[in-house]
Tab-separated table of C-alpha atoms and ligand atoms in Angstrom:
chain	number	residue	atom	x	y	z
A	527	MET	CA	-75.491	26.661	-19.749
A	528	SER	CA	-75.464	25.143	-16.395
A	529	ASP	CA	-74.849	26.768	-12.686
A	530	HIS	CA	-73.333	24.784	-10.017
A	531	ARG	CA	-73.013	24.840	-6.386
A	532	ILE	CA	-69.620	24.496	-5.278
A	533	GLU	CA	-68.012	24.300	-1.770
A	534	LEU	CA	-64.317	24.769	-1.295
A	535	THR	CA	-61.566	25.900	1.097
A	536	VAL	CA	-59.468	28.704	-0.006
A	537	ASN	CA	-56.455	29.426	2.171
A	538	GLY	CA	-58.266	27.401	5.081
A	539	GLN	CA	-61.308	29.222	5.073
A	540	THR	CA	-64.326	27.589	3.749
A	541	ARG	CA	-66.370	28.985	0.585
A	542	SER	CA	-69.323	28.330	-1.063
A	543	ALA	CA	-70.741	29.799	-4.078
A	544	THR	CA	-72.846	29.359	-7.365
A	545	VAL	CA	-70.829	29.373	-10.470
A	546	GLU	CA	-71.567	28.740	-14.434
A	547	GLY	CA	-69.846	25.634	-15.384
A	548	ARG	CA	-67.373	27.878	-17.841
A	549	ARG	CA	-66.054	29.586	-14.896
A	550	THR	CA	-62.297	29.104	-14.644
A	551	LEU	CA	-60.794	28.611	-10.998
A	552	SER	CA	-58.260	31.882	-11.809
A	553	ASP	CA	-61.852	33.757	-12.584
A	554	PHE	CA	-63.258	32.406	-9.335
A	555	LEU	CA	-60.461	33.158	-7.057
A	556	ARG	CA	-59.728	36.578	-8.541
A	557	ILE	CA	-62.793	37.954	-9.626
A	558	ASP	CA	-65.547	36.171	-7.355
A	559	ALA	CA	-63.507	35.732	-4.142
A	560	GLY	CA	-61.120	38.596	-4.163
A	561	TYR	CA	-58.130	36.840	-4.132
A	562	THR	CA	-56.244	38.921	-6.436
A	563	GLY	CA	-52.660	37.396	-5.750
A	564	VAL	CA	-53.810	35.208	-8.504
A	565	HIS	CA	-52.446	36.891	-11.696
A	566	VAL	CA	-53.856	36.151	-14.884
A	567	GLY	CA	-51.518	36.821	-17.847
A	568	CYS	CA	-52.453	34.550	-20.860
A	569	GLU	CA	-55.766	32.820	-19.767
A	570	HIS	CA	-54.707	29.697	-22.005
A	571	GLY	CA	-51.961	28.066	-19.782
A	572	VAL	CA	-48.723	29.715	-21.243
A	573	CYS	CA	-47.478	31.736	-18.530
A	574	GLY	CA	-47.893	30.321	-15.245
A	575	ALA	CA	-48.747	33.564	-13.397
A	576	CYS	CA	-52.119	31.849	-12.258
A	577	THR	CA	-50.470	28.948	-10.445
A	578	VAL	CA	-51.866	28.108	-7.104
A	579	ILE	CA	-51.943	24.615	-5.019
A	580	VAL	CA	-54.808	22.505	-5.580
A	581	ASP	CA	-54.939	19.503	-2.970
A	582	GLY	CA	-51.079	19.995	-2.422
A	583	ARG	CA	-50.159	20.496	-5.947
A	584	ALA	CA	-49.109	23.229	-8.039
A	585	VAL	CA	-51.183	23.951	-11.086
A	586	ARG	CA	-52.375	26.630	-13.441
A	587	SER	CA	-55.817	27.704	-12.359
A	588	CYS	CA	-56.738	29.209	-15.555
A	589	LEU	CA	-56.798	25.526	-16.965
A	590	MET	CA	-59.107	24.358	-14.330
A	591	LEU	CA	-62.844	25.016	-13.797
A	592	ALA	CA	-64.039	26.413	-10.527
A	593	VAL	CA	-66.622	23.848	-10.635
A	594	GLN	CA	-63.698	21.419	-10.640
A	595	ALA	CA	-62.245	22.594	-7.390
A	596	ASP	CA	-65.481	21.566	-5.932
A	597	GLY	CA	-64.428	19.809	-2.316
A	598	ALA	CA	-60.953	20.804	-2.833
A	599	ALA	CA	-58.357	22.857	-0.885
A	600	VAL	CA	-56.737	25.665	-2.591
A	601	THR	CA	-54.109	27.775	-1.611
A	602	THR	CA	-53.116	31.074	-3.026
A	603	VAL	CA	-50.146	33.688	-2.352
A	604	GLU	CA	-52.285	35.390	-0.081
A	605	GLY	CA	-52.362	32.030	2.377
A	606	LEU	CA	-48.818	31.706	2.645
A	607	ALA	CA	-47.053	34.676	4.812
A	608	ALA	CA	-47.672	34.224	8.613
A	609	PRO	CA	-50.445	36.485	10.139
A	610	ASP	CA	-47.741	38.701	11.464
A	611	GLY	CA	-46.318	39.333	7.954
A	612	THR	CA	-43.311	37.208	8.364
A	613	LEU	CA	-42.821	35.689	4.722
A	614	HIS	CA	-43.015	32.260	3.862
A	615	PRO	CA	-39.394	30.695	3.163
A	616	VAL	CA	-39.989	30.836	-0.532
A	617	GLN	CA	-41.004	34.454	-0.481
A	618	GLN	CA	-38.188	35.295	1.707
A	619	ALA	CA	-35.864	33.113	-0.578
A	620	LEU	CA	-37.112	35.239	-3.698
A	621	ARG	CA	-36.519	38.476	-1.755
A	622	ASP	CA	-33.173	37.552	-0.687
A	623	ALA	CA	-32.106	36.491	-4.308
A	624	HIS	CA	-33.565	39.573	-6.044
A	625	GLY	CA	-36.103	37.160	-7.643
A	626	LEU	CA	-38.661	39.796	-8.605
A	627	GLN	CA	-38.744	43.060	-10.357
A	628	CYS	CA	-42.429	44.128	-11.425
A	629	GLY	CA	-43.727	41.069	-9.396
A	630	PHE	CA	-46.315	39.755	-12.144
A	631	CYS	CA	-44.933	36.345	-12.473
A	632	THR	CA	-44.068	36.036	-8.683
A	633	PRO	CA	-47.194	34.402	-7.203
A	634	GLY	CA	-47.167	31.921	-9.683
A	635	ILE	CA	-43.500	30.957	-8.952
A	636	VAL	CA	-43.844	31.327	-5.415
A	637	MET	CA	-46.891	28.952	-5.648
A	638	THR	CA	-44.951	26.224	-7.632
A	639	LEU	CA	-42.244	26.231	-5.310
A	640	ALA	CA	-44.074	26.312	-2.114
A	641	ALA	CA	-45.828	23.213	-3.395
A	642	LEU	CA	-42.671	21.524	-4.169
A	643	THR	CA	-40.848	22.331	-0.845
A	644	SER	CA	-43.627	21.532	1.264
A	645	ASP	CA	-42.909	17.897	0.229
A	646	GLU	CA	-41.478	15.637	2.676
A	647	LYS	CA	-38.714	14.492	0.399
A	648	LYS	CA	-36.816	17.523	0.020
A	649	PRO	CA	-36.687	18.432	-3.738
A	650	GLY	CA	-33.089	18.654	-5.453
A	651	ALA	CA	-32.146	21.882	-7.171
A	652	GLU	CA	-32.792	20.067	-10.429
A	653	THR	CA	-36.495	19.528	-9.504
A	654	LEU	CA	-36.925	22.981	-8.670
A	655	LEU	CA	-35.209	24.532	-11.197
A	656	GLY	CA	-37.016	21.936	-14.027
A	657	ALA	CA	-40.283	23.090	-12.702
A	658	MET	CA	-39.481	26.813	-13.453
A	659	SER	CA	-40.079	25.885	-17.013
A	660	GLY	CA	-43.674	26.420	-16.483
A	661	HIS	CA	-43.237	30.114	-15.690
A	662	ILE	CA	-42.473	33.172	-17.900
A	663	CYS	CA	-40.983	36.277	-16.609
A	664	ARG	CA	-40.532	39.172	-18.593
A	665	CYS	CA	-38.442	40.952	-16.034
A	666	THR	CA	-35.652	39.387	-14.251
A	667	GLY	CA	-34.014	37.410	-16.616
A	668	TYR	CA	-34.439	34.406	-14.593
A	669	GLN	CA	-31.251	34.438	-12.866
A	670	GLY	CA	-32.332	35.815	-9.314
A	671	ILE	CA	-35.380	33.076	-9.435
A	672	ARG	CA	-32.936	30.413	-10.313
A	673	LYS	CA	-30.546	31.454	-7.250
A	674	ALA	CA	-33.575	31.434	-5.172
A	675	ALA	CA	-34.808	27.785	-6.277
A	676	ARG	CA	-30.985	26.698	-5.619
A	677	ALA	CA	-31.242	28.365	-2.157
A	678	LEU	CA	-34.356	26.382	-1.405
A	679	ALA	CA	-32.664	23.127	-2.520
A	680	GLY	CA	-30.169	23.699	0.312
A	681	GLU	CA	-27.441	24.645	-2.128
A	682	ASP	CA	-24.972	27.597	-1.043
A	683	VAL	CA	-25.816	30.581	-3.457
B	1247	MET	CA	-60.402	35.092	-23.532
B	1248	LYS	CA	-63.261	33.116	-21.713
B	1249	PRO	CA	-64.988	29.904	-22.641
B	1250	ALA	CA	-68.286	29.925	-24.368
B	1251	PRO	CA	-71.161	28.598	-22.551
B	1252	PHE	CA	-71.835	25.127	-21.878
B	1253	ASP	CA	-73.407	22.459	-19.724
B	1254	TYR	CA	-71.081	20.781	-17.416
B	1255	MET	CA	-71.714	17.092	-16.567
B	1256	ARG	CA	-69.433	15.263	-13.845
B	1257	PRO	CA	-70.493	11.409	-14.142
B	1258	ASP	CA	-69.378	8.932	-11.484
B	1259	THR	CA	-69.220	5.786	-13.621
B	1260	ILE	CA	-67.890	5.039	-17.016
B	1261	GLU	CA	-71.691	3.324	-17.826
B	1262	GLU	CA	-73.016	7.087	-16.891
B	1263	ALA	CA	-70.358	8.981	-18.918
B	1264	CYS	CA	-71.019	6.593	-22.262
B	1265	ALA	CA	-74.862	7.144	-21.819
B	1266	ILE	CA	-74.249	11.080	-21.504
B	1267	LEU	CA	-72.115	10.704	-24.971
B	1268	ALA	CA	-74.516	8.466	-26.523
B	1269	GLU	CA	-77.460	11.113	-25.627
B	1270	ALA	CA	-75.828	14.111	-26.965
B	1271	GLY	CA	-75.417	12.553	-30.360
B	1272	GLY	CA	-71.985	14.404	-30.969
B	1273	GLY	CA	-72.639	17.631	-29.119
B	1274	ALA	CA	-70.796	16.678	-25.887
B	1275	THR	CA	-66.582	16.998	-25.660
B	1276	VAL	CA	-64.846	14.943	-23.034
B	1277	ILE	CA	-62.592	16.534	-20.510
B	1278	ALA	CA	-59.833	14.682	-19.092
B	1279	GLY	CA	-56.910	16.748	-17.259
B	1280	GLY	CA	-57.953	19.669	-19.637
B	1281	GLN	CA	-54.321	20.871	-19.928
B	1282	THR	CA	-54.922	20.984	-23.898
B	1283	LEU	CA	-58.601	21.500	-24.128
B	1284	MET	CA	-58.977	24.328	-21.581
B	1285	PRO	CA	-57.068	26.572	-24.004
B	1286	LEU	CA	-58.840	25.534	-26.872
B	1287	LEU	CA	-62.124	26.435	-24.865
B	1288	ALA	CA	-60.671	29.697	-23.880
B	1289	LEU	CA	-59.625	30.506	-27.403
B	1290	ARG	CA	-62.865	29.135	-28.608
B	1291	MET	CA	-61.434	26.869	-30.944
B	1292	SER	CA	-63.609	24.546	-29.120
B	1293	GLN	CA	-67.276	25.256	-28.451
B	1294	PRO	CA	-69.100	22.059	-27.058
B	1295	PHE	CA	-72.549	22.281	-25.792
B	1296	ILE	CA	-72.255	19.802	-22.983
B	1297	LEU	CA	-68.507	19.352	-21.014
B	1298	VAL	CA	-68.415	15.680	-19.624
B	1299	ASP	CA	-65.735	15.729	-17.160
B	1300	LEU	CA	-64.250	12.328	-16.232
B	1301	SER	CA	-62.322	13.544	-13.399
B	1302	ARG	CA	-64.492	11.721	-10.568
B	1303	ILE	CA	-64.420	8.471	-12.679
B	1304	THR	CA	-62.033	6.395	-10.003
B	1305	ALA	CA	-62.273	3.472	-12.401
B	1306	LEU	CA	-60.250	5.445	-14.840
B	1307	ARG	CA	-57.326	6.083	-12.752
B	1308	GLY	CA	-54.528	3.962	-11.548
B	1309	VAL	CA	-51.819	1.410	-12.921
B	1310	THR	CA	-52.693	-2.260	-12.763
B	1311	ARG	CA	-50.949	-5.784	-14.001
B	1312	ILE	CA	-53.168	-7.739	-16.138
B	1313	ALA	CA	-51.672	-10.592	-18.087
B	1314	GLU	CA	-48.446	-9.864	-19.561
B	1315	ALA	CA	-49.028	-6.389	-19.696
B	1316	THR	CA	-49.605	-3.192	-17.620
B	1317	ARG	CA	-52.857	-1.349	-17.683
B	1318	ILE	CA	-53.117	2.228	-17.328
B	1319	GLY	CA	-56.157	3.830	-16.354
B	1320	PRO	CA	-56.473	6.979	-19.140
B	1321	MET	CA	-57.067	9.408	-16.177
B	1322	THR	CA	-54.003	8.825	-14.409
B	1323	THR	CA	-51.969	12.033	-14.349
B	1324	GLN	CA	-48.514	12.310	-15.956
B	1325	ASN	CA	-47.105	13.025	-12.659
B	1326	ASP	CA	-48.813	10.386	-10.929
B	1327	ALA	CA	-47.698	7.609	-13.724
B	1328	ILE	CA	-44.131	9.071	-13.603
B	1329	ALA	CA	-44.206	8.462	-9.925
B	1330	ASP	CA	-45.743	5.017	-10.388
B	1331	ALA	CA	-43.507	2.042	-8.900
B	1332	THR	CA	-44.768	-0.283	-11.388
B	1333	LEU	CA	-44.519	1.782	-14.374
B	1334	GLN	CA	-41.011	2.723	-13.227
B	1335	SER	CA	-39.878	-0.801	-13.072
B	1336	ARG	CA	-42.108	-2.342	-16.094
B	1337	LEU	CA	-41.928	0.714	-18.663
B	1338	PRO	CA	-38.944	2.910	-17.682
B	1339	LEU	CA	-39.224	4.172	-21.402
B	1340	LEU	CA	-42.740	5.504	-20.993
B	1341	VAL	CA	-41.855	7.294	-17.751
B	1342	GLN	CA	-38.826	8.928	-19.396
B	1343	ALA	CA	-41.065	10.131	-22.463
B	1344	LEU	CA	-43.854	11.501	-19.781
B	1345	ARG	CA	-40.914	13.524	-18.279
B	1346	HIS	CA	-41.109	15.797	-21.485
B	1347	VAL	CA	-44.842	16.517	-21.492
B	1348	GLY	CA	-45.756	19.655	-20.435
B	1349	HIS	CA	-44.439	21.509	-17.698
B	1350	HIS	CA	-44.304	20.035	-13.916
B	1351	GLN	CA	-47.927	22.272	-13.123
B	1352	THR	CA	-49.622	20.710	-16.268
B	1353	ARG	CA	-48.405	17.274	-15.515
B	1354	ASN	CA	-50.215	17.768	-12.234
B	1355	ARG	CA	-53.273	17.827	-14.026
B	1356	GLY	CA	-52.825	16.428	-17.378
B	1357	THR	CA	-53.450	12.723	-18.260
B	1358	ILE	CA	-52.117	9.880	-20.297
B	1359	GLY	CA	-55.142	9.105	-21.744
B	1360	GLY	CA	-56.123	12.775	-22.631
B	1361	SER	CA	-52.977	13.317	-24.255
B	1362	ILE	CA	-53.125	9.860	-26.236
B	1363	ALA	CA	-56.711	10.670	-27.326
B	1364	PHE	CA	-56.066	14.030	-28.525
B	1365	GLY	CA	-53.655	12.969	-30.609
B	1366	GLU	CA	-51.013	16.092	-31.096
B	1367	PRO	CA	-48.687	14.527	-33.718
B	1368	ALA	CA	-45.660	16.369	-31.878
B	1369	ALA	CA	-46.511	14.854	-28.394
B	1370	GLU	CA	-44.494	12.364	-26.590
B	1371	SER	CA	-47.711	10.054	-25.345
B	1372	PRO	CA	-49.115	9.094	-28.581
B	1373	ALA	CA	-45.732	7.784	-29.967
B	1374	ALA	CA	-44.895	6.173	-26.918
B	1375	ALA	CA	-48.092	4.203	-27.166
B	1376	VAL	CA	-47.613	3.560	-30.648
B	1377	ALA	CA	-43.513	2.535	-29.988
B	1378	LEU	CA	-44.548	0.376	-27.061
B	1379	GLY	CA	-47.227	-1.526	-28.843
B	1380	ALA	CA	-50.131	-0.358	-26.565
B	1381	THR	CA	-53.890	-1.445	-27.102
B	1382	LEU	CA	-56.445	0.917	-26.494
B	1383	GLU	CA	-59.839	-0.023	-25.201
B	1384	LEU	CA	-62.817	1.993	-26.364
B	1385	ARG	CA	-66.492	1.812	-24.811
B	1386	SER	CA	-69.784	2.779	-25.690
B	1387	VAL	CA	-73.258	2.089	-24.982
B	1388	ARG	CA	-72.851	0.303	-28.015
B	1389	GLY	CA	-70.215	-2.033	-26.268
B	1390	VAL	CA	-66.381	-2.254	-26.142
B	1391	ARG	CA	-63.555	-2.587	-28.694
B	1392	THR	CA	-59.798	-2.603	-28.701
B	1393	VAL	CA	-57.597	-1.012	-31.241
B	1394	PRO	CA	-53.954	-1.173	-31.571
B	1395	ALA	CA	-52.240	2.188	-30.897
B	1396	ASP	CA	-50.623	2.157	-34.215
B	1397	GLU	CA	-54.216	1.985	-35.898
B	1398	PHE	CA	-55.526	4.902	-33.733
B	1399	TYR	CA	-54.502	7.644	-35.327
B	1400	LEU	CA	-56.025	9.247	-38.764
B	1401	GLY	CA	-54.444	12.569	-38.866
B	1402	PRO	CA	-53.622	15.467	-36.792
B	1403	TYR	CA	-56.130	15.357	-33.790
B	1404	ALA	CA	-58.073	12.654	-35.688
B	1405	THR	CA	-58.414	9.350	-34.234
B	1406	VAL	CA	-60.797	6.384	-34.565
B	1407	ILE	CA	-62.815	6.922	-31.727
B	1408	GLU	CA	-66.076	7.480	-32.635
B	1409	PRO	CA	-68.279	10.682	-30.877
B	1410	ASP	CA	-70.066	8.245	-28.571
B	1411	GLU	CA	-66.832	6.418	-27.334
B	1412	LEU	CA	-64.834	6.724	-24.261
B	1413	LEU	CA	-61.059	5.779	-23.986
B	1414	THR	CA	-61.289	3.387	-21.086
B	1415	ALA	CA	-57.738	1.691	-20.594
B	1416	ILE	CA	-54.222	1.692	-22.097
B	1417	ASP	CA	-52.624	-1.764	-22.070
B	1418	VAL	CA	-49.067	-1.917	-22.840
B	1419	PRO	CA	-47.173	-5.364	-23.302
B	1420	ASP	CA	-44.389	-6.358	-21.038
B	1421	TRP	CA	-41.044	-5.673	-22.841
B	1422	PRO	CA	-37.789	-7.569	-21.179
B	1423	ALA	CA	-36.354	-5.924	-18.510
B	1424	ASP	CA	-33.303	-5.688	-20.588
B	1425	SER	CA	-34.866	-4.092	-23.654
B	1426	VAL	CA	-32.720	-1.354	-25.035
B	1427	PRO	CA	-34.566	2.310	-24.669
B	1428	LEU	CA	-34.434	5.025	-27.328
B	1429	PHE	CA	-35.574	8.352	-26.674
B	1430	ARG	CA	-34.405	11.906	-27.999
B	1431	GLU	CA	-36.665	14.796	-29.047
B	1432	VAL	CA	-35.601	18.211	-30.052
B	1433	ALA	CA	-37.322	21.035	-28.778
B	1434	LEU	CA	-37.070	24.850	-28.651
B	1435	ARG	CA	-37.490	24.573	-24.507
B	1436	PRO	CA	-37.946	21.828	-21.978
B	1437	GLY	CA	-41.503	21.523	-21.845
B	1438	ASP	CA	-42.451	22.467	-25.542
B	1439	PHE	CA	-43.791	20.102	-28.279
B	1440	ALA	CA	-41.137	18.592	-30.061
B	1441	LEU	CA	-39.802	19.548	-33.249
B	1442	VAL	CA	-38.446	16.357	-33.754
B	1443	GLY	CA	-38.619	13.170	-31.427
B	1444	LEU	CA	-37.928	9.672	-31.545
B	1445	ILE	CA	-38.948	6.958	-29.181
B	1446	GLY	CA	-38.207	3.390	-29.262
B	1447	SER	CA	-37.317	-0.254	-27.869
B	1448	ILE	CA	-34.983	-2.986	-28.984
B	1449	VAL	CA	-34.526	-6.528	-27.687
B	1450	LEU	CA	-31.422	-8.303	-28.112
B	1451	GLU	CA	-31.203	-11.995	-28.051
B	1452	SER	CA	-27.879	-13.890	-28.089
B	1453	GLY	CA	-26.266	-10.859	-29.539
B	1454	LYS	CA	-28.742	-10.445	-32.081
B	1455	ILE	CA	-31.601	-7.919	-32.921
B	1456	ALA	CA	-34.994	-10.060	-32.037
B	1457	ARG	CA	-37.228	-7.270	-31.965
B	1458	ALA	CA	-37.168	-3.430	-32.522
B	1459	SER	CA	-39.988	-0.949	-32.446
B	1460	LEU	CA	-39.378	2.498	-33.334
B	1461	ALA	CA	-41.827	5.590	-33.628
B	1462	TRP	CA	-41.142	9.528	-34.843
B	1463	PHE	CA	-43.455	12.447	-33.137
B	1464	GLY	CA	-43.398	15.716	-34.924
B	1465	MET	CA	-42.354	14.165	-38.223
B	1466	GLY	CA	-45.767	13.951	-39.522
B	1467	ALA	CA	-49.631	14.035	-39.354
B	1468	THR	CA	-49.482	11.299	-36.867
B	1469	PRO	CA	-46.768	9.214	-34.732
B	1470	ILE	CA	-45.040	7.485	-37.232
B	1471	LYS	CA	-43.961	3.792	-36.738
B	1472	ALA	CA	-40.389	3.273	-38.628
B	1473	ARG	CA	-41.096	-0.067	-40.053
B	1474	ARG	CA	-38.558	-0.293	-42.741
B	1475	ALA	CA	-35.955	0.542	-40.461
B	1476	GLU	CA	-37.500	-2.076	-37.816
B	1477	ASP	CA	-37.105	-4.771	-40.562
B	1478	ALA	CA	-33.878	-3.786	-41.373
B	1479	LEU	CA	-32.698	-4.093	-37.685
B	1480	ILE	CA	-34.054	-7.544	-36.898
B	1481	GLY	CA	-31.445	-10.361	-37.243
B	1482	GLN	CA	-28.531	-7.995	-37.000
B	1483	SER	CA	-25.938	-7.770	-34.430
B	1484	PRO	CA	-25.011	-4.250	-33.239
B	1485	ASP	CA	-21.251	-4.314	-34.486
B	1486	SER	CA	-22.398	-5.067	-38.270
B	1487	LEU	CA	-24.824	-2.455	-38.131
B	1488	GLN	CA	-24.479	0.935	-40.149
B	1489	PRO	CA	-26.784	3.411	-38.113
B	1490	ALA	CA	-26.532	5.953	-40.591
B	1491	LEU	CA	-28.096	3.371	-43.269
B	1492	ILE	CA	-30.739	2.584	-40.785
B	1493	ALA	CA	-31.511	6.201	-40.073
B	1494	GLU	CA	-32.068	7.001	-44.075
B	1495	LEU	CA	-34.531	4.201	-44.166
B	1496	ALA	CA	-36.543	5.725	-41.155
B	1497	ILE	CA	-36.635	9.271	-42.426
B	1498	ALA	CA	-37.702	8.212	-45.647
B	1499	GLU	CA	-41.045	7.134	-43.925
B	1500	THR	CA	-41.500	10.411	-42.515
B	1501	ASP	CA	-43.869	13.204	-43.739
B	1502	PRO	CA	-42.766	16.244	-41.774
B	1503	PHE	CA	-44.094	19.982	-42.398
B	1504	ASP	CA	-43.026	23.511	-42.186
B	1505	ASP	CA	-44.178	25.521	-39.484
B	1506	HIS	CA	-42.868	28.908	-38.126
B	1507	HIS	CA	-40.362	26.878	-35.583
B	1508	ALA	CA	-38.909	24.778	-38.294
B	1509	THR	CA	-38.732	23.697	-41.870
B	1510	ALA	CA	-39.491	20.312	-43.130
B	1511	ASP	CA	-36.207	19.962	-44.593
B	1512	TYR	CA	-34.384	21.179	-40.877
B	1513	ARG	CA	-36.610	18.206	-39.295
B	1514	ARG	CA	-35.407	15.685	-41.801
B	1515	THR	CA	-31.829	16.516	-41.220
B	1516	VAL	CA	-31.906	16.865	-37.324
B	1517	GLY	CA	-34.206	13.705	-37.376
B	1518	GLN	CA	-31.723	11.646	-39.547
B	1519	ARG	CA	-28.767	13.082	-37.105
B	1520	ILE	CA	-30.598	12.108	-33.853
B	1521	PHE	CA	-31.756	8.682	-35.076
B	1522	THR	CA	-28.356	7.777	-35.915
B	1523	ARG	CA	-26.791	9.079	-32.748
B	1524	THR	CA	-29.581	7.778	-30.405
B	1525	LEU	CA	-29.451	4.046	-32.098
B	1526	SER	CA	-25.393	4.224	-31.708
B	1527	GLU	CA	-25.684	5.372	-28.334
B	1528	ALA	CA	-28.159	2.722	-27.557
B	1529	LEU	CA	-26.409	0.052	-28.728
B	1530	GLY	CA	-23.065	1.102	-28.044
B	1531	ILE	CA	-21.758	1.333	-31.476
B	1532	ARG	CA	-18.770	3.997	-32.006
B	1533	GLN	CA	-19.513	6.470	-34.576
B	1534	ALA	CA	-16.991	7.912	-36.750
B	1535	ALA	CA	-17.121	11.829	-36.297
C	2208	FES	S1	-52.709	32.894	-16.935
C	2208	FES	FE1	-52.913	30.827	-16.584
C	2208	FES	S2	-50.992	30.175	-17.440
C	2208	FES	FE2	-51.219	32.254	-17.976
C	2209	FES	S1	-40.853	39.719	-12.295
C	2209	FES	FE1	-41.976	40.886	-13.698
C	2209	FES	S2	-42.632	39.263	-15.173
C	2209	FES	FE2	-41.623	38.374	-13.461
């Protein structure tokens, strides 16, 4: 079993650490680095709750090793709202559309939508709704989430 | 669950990776995008001594043109491939199939080569490689060899890759720009593995079918080429075809299984229907309802 020195940025802050090869990025972020907004549901790539942004792309952090994020820029849900507490547009859209209840799935959904809407080319509703297949929500029945996604695509909802 | 301990190695070159695999004598597992392997590690269904991460080998990424073919680096992610201009213009059928692989989030890391080499029988990429007539390049310290995709699969998750070999290129021959694409899959939800899937390409020359290549996925232990149906199509003109009869030939070559999602009978019934419908639609044949 091997230990590895890694250096990465999380929400703009540089962090270095020594991790075991088998440490998942989700456990590193949540347990070692304290970003408890990274929710871990299934630990094997099914639920989407652990989704974070790595180098601009939404990925499941339980399906990546911490050592693989060496040199990467990682954003978790803690990195989205402004310092004064103003919500990120994705967070605001979910709030406006009642897109969350217990909130367990929410950070993952927020990160997927944030990654896609930060893109230069404004994604259409079809793209945003399609990407929601990667998230499981046990509470909302999805309609509020879909409404938020359509609002973010610029549709009248 | 958490993965069992392993040594993690991240070679920068193909040569280094092959040397590690040769040295490990079967104790090493290669990780490409990890979107299938990471769950297996977490569930401890896979417990390698050494994990060899290919993610920093730049030579394994990207799409290039070679003589009458497109060379796809196996470490090209599914989403990069979908966005690639060469693949969009040269191999639109592959791009269409890749849109069905997993979810947006897993396509951001999941790779074409990883999926082809893993050999999930219900996955889209292996069947696409078979249907498009791809050639797979395998390297080891012993040398390099190429294997046609339709001779690559031995059974579920079993391929001809030796423990010391690495998939280093996927070469897909050119198809005429006006080839007729066929693609349909039935899955429980978008992003799930197919219960039944069909992919293929047909070339028409002066109104007759000159070339046909069709493969099933989710219909047996490996992707299955529908050879008898292909043979029956060659030389025919679309108006004289009876798609339901060709579908029967195609289904006869499958060997689907029962699982908790669907019975083998269900798969055969649905397979026959989607074959008939997909072929009819692709060739503009009116079907009696
Ligand atoms: S915890 Fe990562 S997908 Fe469920
Ligand atoms: S809000 Fe509870 S799981 Fe989605």
